């Protein structure tokens, strides 16, 4: 039995650091009910962006490991040890899994922070509870969904039912490693599939740890497998595999497009994609509370170091209040100063790796050369710590054609764009290849509805930013993806619809 590494949650940086020293980090793949190194023995190093410290050697899986995992997953599926269990029994196991996630919350939060640099207070108070909530909500829902009976003539019966896909491969990113994984594995497992989870090579530790907790909860061998490794090796092998039935993905739009090609080149597996965003946050002069709007606009770009698919990275502000509002944003950003991620007071942590930091710094340079006005931040800081930190950055006077307004940066860089009318705001907001999320701030109910209806985005928030819970589907329009995570709509991705027709004698 896995004992939690802490008996009470640390309350200071020193205590979190002490807990770090006590951790024993697992870097092996979890395949068919056992931890094992990659078949070819390849490894890569997990390095913390907090201070450059080497955390662990991680199994670098490839095609041969993918083949083994798919075979184990297929055998488990065919054996029916999970796929044919009553939904209420799968629910009970998943609820035990959630209990174990909560009992081991300090350790899981720490793995997340060490691996990808987010503040420990967010990892502990946002990522762990949101992961638990996603799995619990989904597990509790699974024995409450019904099939349908078709409206048939009296001598016929038409049953419409949902059946699990079979083998599901889930490829996830590094920004919310556990939450993104939970949004996939919870509905995939709840509906009876066998799952192979491929975490990002930048943040594999929590996924590897989850495997042991799933096993302890009673998920049978072969039903849940974790294959760490690179996208172009094990990720591609899974995406091209002839015996993977369904591929679910969260990550960049470029990789999402590649996965559609792989599916077409192989077995036409179902492909469901949650991809990038460049979300507009629209503030009208009659917003009910400009200070609150500014505080949430600051959080929308600085939370998780701006490494958020729904980051409110395009702030559209009515020109009559733009100068005042930019002042309020700069004030609000003072509560988002980067600090040591293990300090519980820190709100803005380290950037995931050198490549991502370079990308953010490059975009700040691009914004300046495009003629946008840098009004806040713009610098790499705390270099002496050996960590990767950048100031939350604001550009004013941006136009929507500039690269900083049209391309996803995935860092704390905000573009402020002025507008004069609702129609102009809608046109600018929708002038993007993305359509993940959007927000509108106004006291006028007509403006709120008119704009919300016109926005081409999967989630629209009115007078707040980033609302919603497990009851609402989440996903994108346009090149932000297809299909939806969360809510009962997520079950559609993991099941095939079957019509069984009976003609009575
Ligand atoms: P990424 O696309 O680089 O990588 C995502 C995953 O895909 C990783 O596990 C990676 O190893 C794998 N991968 C890369 N190349 C692959 C290939 N050729 N074949 C198979 N797998 C491959 O994205 P990232 O940098 O990890 O994450 C950032 C991106 O994720 C951003 O674009 C962000 O908007 C997006 N994101 C979207 C959502 C959403 O719900 N829409 C949520 C979080 C992040």
PDB file of C-alpha atoms in Angstrom, residues 380-500:
ATOM      1  CA  UNK A 380      13.600  37.674 -17.995  1.00  0.00           C
ATOM      2  CA  UNK A 381      14.260  37.851 -14.240  1.00  0.00           C
ATOM      3  CA  UNK A 382      15.726  35.850 -11.311  1.00  0.00           C
ATOM      4  CA  UNK A 383      18.410  34.328 -13.563  1.00  0.00           C
ATOM      5  CA  UNK A 384      20.688  33.912 -10.535  1.00  0.00           C
ATOM      6  CA  UNK A 385      18.352  31.188  -9.203  1.00  0.00           C
ATOM      7  CA  UNK A 386      19.131  28.994 -12.217  1.00  0.00           C
ATOM      8  CA  UNK A 387      15.378  29.056 -12.905  1.00  0.00           C
ATOM      9  CA  UNK A 388      13.345  30.250 -15.885  1.00  0.00           C
ATOM     10  CA  UNK A 389      11.276  33.313 -14.959  1.00  0.00           C
ATOM     11  CA  UNK A 390       9.766  36.141 -16.985  1.00  0.00           C
ATOM     12  CA  UNK A 391       7.809  39.229 -15.957  1.00  0.00           C
ATOM     13  CA  UNK A 392       4.114  39.384 -16.844  1.00  0.00           C
ATOM     14  CA  UNK A 393       4.135  41.669 -19.869  1.00  0.00           C
ATOM     15  CA  UNK A 394       1.574  44.069 -21.361  1.00  0.00           C
ATOM     16  CA  UNK A 395       1.552  45.619 -24.829  1.00  0.00           C
ATOM     17  CA  UNK A 396      -0.882  48.451 -25.520  1.00  0.00           C
ATOM     18  CA  UNK A 397      -1.786  49.867 -28.935  1.00  0.00           C
ATOM     19  CA  UNK A 398      -1.802  46.429 -30.541  1.00  0.00           C
ATOM     20  CA  UNK A 399      -3.684  45.771 -33.740  1.00  0.00           C
ATOM     21  CA  UNK A 400      -5.150  42.362 -34.417  1.00  0.00           C
ATOM     22  CA  UNK A 401      -2.938  41.727 -37.457  1.00  0.00           C
ATOM     23  CA  UNK A 402       0.263  41.844 -35.412  1.00  0.00           C
ATOM     24  CA  UNK A 403       1.851  38.474 -34.684  1.00  0.00           C
ATOM     25  CA  UNK A 404       1.577  39.033 -30.915  1.00  0.00           C
ATOM     26  CA  UNK A 405      -2.207  39.268 -31.424  1.00  0.00           C
ATOM     27  CA  UNK A 406      -2.694  36.461 -33.901  1.00  0.00           C
ATOM     28  CA  UNK A 407      -0.249  33.758 -32.750  1.00  0.00           C
ATOM     29  CA  UNK A 408      -0.476  31.760 -29.539  1.00  0.00           C
ATOM     30  CA  UNK A 409       2.501  32.695 -27.334  1.00  0.00           C
ATOM     31  CA  UNK A 410       1.637  30.495 -24.349  1.00  0.00           C
ATOM     32  CA  UNK A 411       3.245  32.818 -21.831  1.00  0.00           C
ATOM     33  CA  UNK A 412       2.306  35.880 -19.746  1.00  0.00           C
ATOM     34  CA  UNK A 413       2.179  38.357 -22.648  1.00  0.00           C
ATOM     35  CA  UNK A 414      -0.985  40.446 -23.016  1.00  0.00           C
ATOM     36  CA  UNK A 415      -2.017  42.363 -26.141  1.00  0.00           C
ATOM     37  CA  UNK A 416      -4.392  45.290 -25.540  1.00  0.00           C
ATOM     38  CA  UNK A 417      -6.481  46.195 -28.599  1.00  0.00           C
ATOM     39  CA  UNK A 418      -8.874  49.176 -28.691  1.00  0.00           C
ATOM     40  CA  UNK A 419     -12.372  49.229 -30.217  1.00  0.00           C
ATOM     41  CA  UNK A 420     -15.236  51.715 -30.519  1.00  0.00           C
ATOM     42  CA  UNK A 421     -18.400  49.688 -31.215  1.00  0.00           C
ATOM     43  CA  UNK A 422     -19.790  46.248 -30.351  1.00  0.00           C
ATOM     44  CA  UNK A 423     -19.711  45.243 -34.012  1.00  0.00           C
ATOM     45  CA  UNK A 424     -16.054  46.184 -34.261  1.00  0.00           C
ATOM     46  CA  UNK A 425     -15.282  44.204 -31.083  1.00  0.00           C
ATOM     47  CA  UNK A 426     -17.064  41.123 -32.488  1.00  0.00           C
ATOM     48  CA  UNK A 427     -15.221  41.412 -35.803  1.00  0.00           C
ATOM     49  CA  UNK A 428     -11.817  41.661 -34.104  1.00  0.00           C
ATOM     50  CA  UNK A 429     -12.620  38.891 -31.611  1.00  0.00           C
ATOM     51  CA  UNK A 430     -13.644  36.466 -34.365  1.00  0.00           C
ATOM     52  CA  UNK A 431     -10.735  37.379 -36.621  1.00  0.00           C
ATOM     53  CA  UNK A 432      -8.609  34.466 -35.428  1.00  0.00           C
ATOM     54  CA  UNK A 433      -7.901  30.903 -36.514  1.00  0.00           C
ATOM     55  CA  UNK A 434      -8.800  29.908 -32.941  1.00  0.00           C
ATOM     56  CA  UNK A 435     -12.152  29.721 -31.149  1.00  0.00           C
ATOM     57  CA  UNK A 436     -11.592  28.253 -27.712  1.00  0.00           C
ATOM     58  CA  UNK A 437     -12.971  30.835 -25.278  1.00  0.00           C
ATOM     59  CA  UNK A 438     -14.015  34.474 -24.940  1.00  0.00           C
ATOM     60  CA  UNK A 439     -15.353  36.861 -22.317  1.00  0.00           C
ATOM     61  CA  UNK A 440     -17.527  39.957 -22.420  1.00  0.00           C
ATOM     62  CA  UNK A 441     -17.880  42.592 -19.701  1.00  0.00           C
ATOM     63  CA  UNK A 442     -20.915  44.904 -19.849  1.00  0.00           C
ATOM     64  CA  UNK A 443     -23.894  46.003 -17.736  1.00  0.00           C
ATOM     65  CA  UNK A 444     -26.158  45.952 -20.765  1.00  0.00           C
ATOM     66  CA  UNK A 445     -27.992  42.625 -21.056  1.00  0.00           C
ATOM     67  CA  UNK A 446     -28.624  43.184 -24.766  1.00  0.00           C
ATOM     68  CA  UNK A 447     -24.965  43.815 -25.493  1.00  0.00           C
ATOM     69  CA  UNK A 448     -24.010  40.789 -23.385  1.00  0.00           C
ATOM     70  CA  UNK A 449     -26.325  38.437 -25.298  1.00  0.00           C
ATOM     71  CA  UNK A 450     -25.669  39.920 -28.714  1.00  0.00           C
ATOM     72  CA  UNK A 451     -21.908  39.662 -28.319  1.00  0.00           C
ATOM     73  CA  UNK A 452     -21.970  36.231 -26.617  1.00  0.00           C
ATOM     74  CA  UNK A 453     -24.103  34.846 -29.467  1.00  0.00           C
ATOM     75  CA  UNK A 454     -21.846  36.295 -32.136  1.00  0.00           C
ATOM     76  CA  UNK A 455     -18.587  35.039 -30.636  1.00  0.00           C
ATOM     77  CA  UNK A 456     -17.238  31.925 -32.381  1.00  0.00           C
ATOM     78  CA  UNK A 457     -15.909  30.190 -29.272  1.00  0.00           C
ATOM     79  CA  UNK A 458     -16.624  27.011 -27.319  1.00  0.00           C
ATOM     80  CA  UNK A 459     -16.918  28.852 -23.986  1.00  0.00           C
ATOM     81  CA  UNK A 460     -18.172  32.412 -23.461  1.00  0.00           C
ATOM     82  CA  UNK A 461     -18.016  34.056 -20.049  1.00  0.00           C
ATOM     83  CA  UNK A 462     -20.105  37.087 -19.119  1.00  0.00           C
ATOM     84  CA  UNK A 463     -18.767  39.504 -16.503  1.00  0.00           C
ATOM     85  CA  UNK A 464     -16.099  37.101 -15.303  1.00  0.00           C
ATOM     86  CA  UNK A 465     -13.226  35.134 -16.799  1.00  0.00           C
ATOM     87  CA  UNK A 466     -12.809  31.355 -16.862  1.00  0.00           C
ATOM     88  CA  UNK A 467     -16.029  30.194 -15.254  1.00  0.00           C
ATOM     89  CA  UNK A 468     -17.766  26.824 -15.477  1.00  0.00           C
ATOM     90  CA  UNK A 469     -17.382  23.469 -13.804  1.00  0.00           C
ATOM     91  CA  UNK A 470     -17.655  19.778 -14.637  1.00  0.00           C
ATOM     92  CA  UNK A 471     -21.296  20.214 -15.667  1.00  0.00           C
ATOM     93  CA  UNK A 472     -20.355  22.265 -18.751  1.00  0.00           C
ATOM     94  CA  UNK A 473     -18.642  20.908 -21.871  1.00  0.00           C
ATOM     95  CA  UNK A 474     -15.262  22.385 -22.768  1.00  0.00           C
ATOM     96  CA  UNK A 475     -13.615  22.590 -26.169  1.00  0.00           C
ATOM     97  CA  UNK A 476     -13.110  24.706 -29.221  1.00  0.00           C
ATOM     98  CA  UNK A 477     -14.530  26.040 -32.461  1.00  0.00           C
ATOM     99  CA  UNK A 478     -12.338  26.351 -35.578  1.00  0.00           C
ATOM    100  CA  UNK A 479      -8.659  25.374 -35.141  1.00  0.00           C
ATOM    101  CA  UNK A 480      -9.044  25.104 -31.374  1.00  0.00           C
ATOM    102  CA  UNK A 481     -10.218  21.562 -31.935  1.00  0.00           C
ATOM    103  CA  UNK A 482     -13.232  19.265 -32.039  1.00  0.00           C
ATOM    104  CA  UNK A 483     -15.234  17.279 -29.510  1.00  0.00           C
ATOM    105  CA  UNK A 484     -15.683  18.286 -25.892  1.00  0.00           C
ATOM    106  CA  UNK A 485     -14.088  17.402 -22.573  1.00  0.00           C
ATOM    107  CA  UNK A 486     -16.062  17.490 -19.295  1.00  0.00           C
ATOM    108  CA  UNK A 487     -19.806  16.989 -18.698  1.00  0.00           C
ATOM    109  CA  UNK A 488     -21.803  14.028 -20.069  1.00  0.00           C
ATOM    110  CA  UNK A 489     -20.947  15.228 -23.586  1.00  0.00           C
ATOM    111  CA  UNK A 490     -17.424  13.866 -23.013  1.00  0.00           C
ATOM    112  CA  UNK A 491     -18.837  10.322 -23.064  1.00  0.00           C
ATOM    113  CA  UNK A 492     -19.606  10.748 -26.779  1.00  0.00           C
ATOM    114  CA  UNK A 493     -15.885  10.719 -27.576  1.00  0.00           C
ATOM    115  CA  UNK A 494     -15.238   7.392 -25.909  1.00  0.00           C
ATOM    116  CA  UNK A 495     -18.224   5.413 -27.147  1.00  0.00           C
ATOM    117  CA  UNK A 496     -19.611   4.195 -30.461  1.00  0.00           C
ATOM    118  CA  UNK A 497     -23.323   4.562 -31.065  1.00  0.00           C
ATOM    119  CA  UNK A 498     -24.984   1.264 -31.931  1.00  0.00           C
ATOM    120  CA  UNK A 499     -28.490   0.717 -33.321  1.00  0.00           C
ATOM    121  CA  UNK A 500     -29.852  -2.771 -32.630  1.00  0.00           C
TER     122      UNK A 500
END
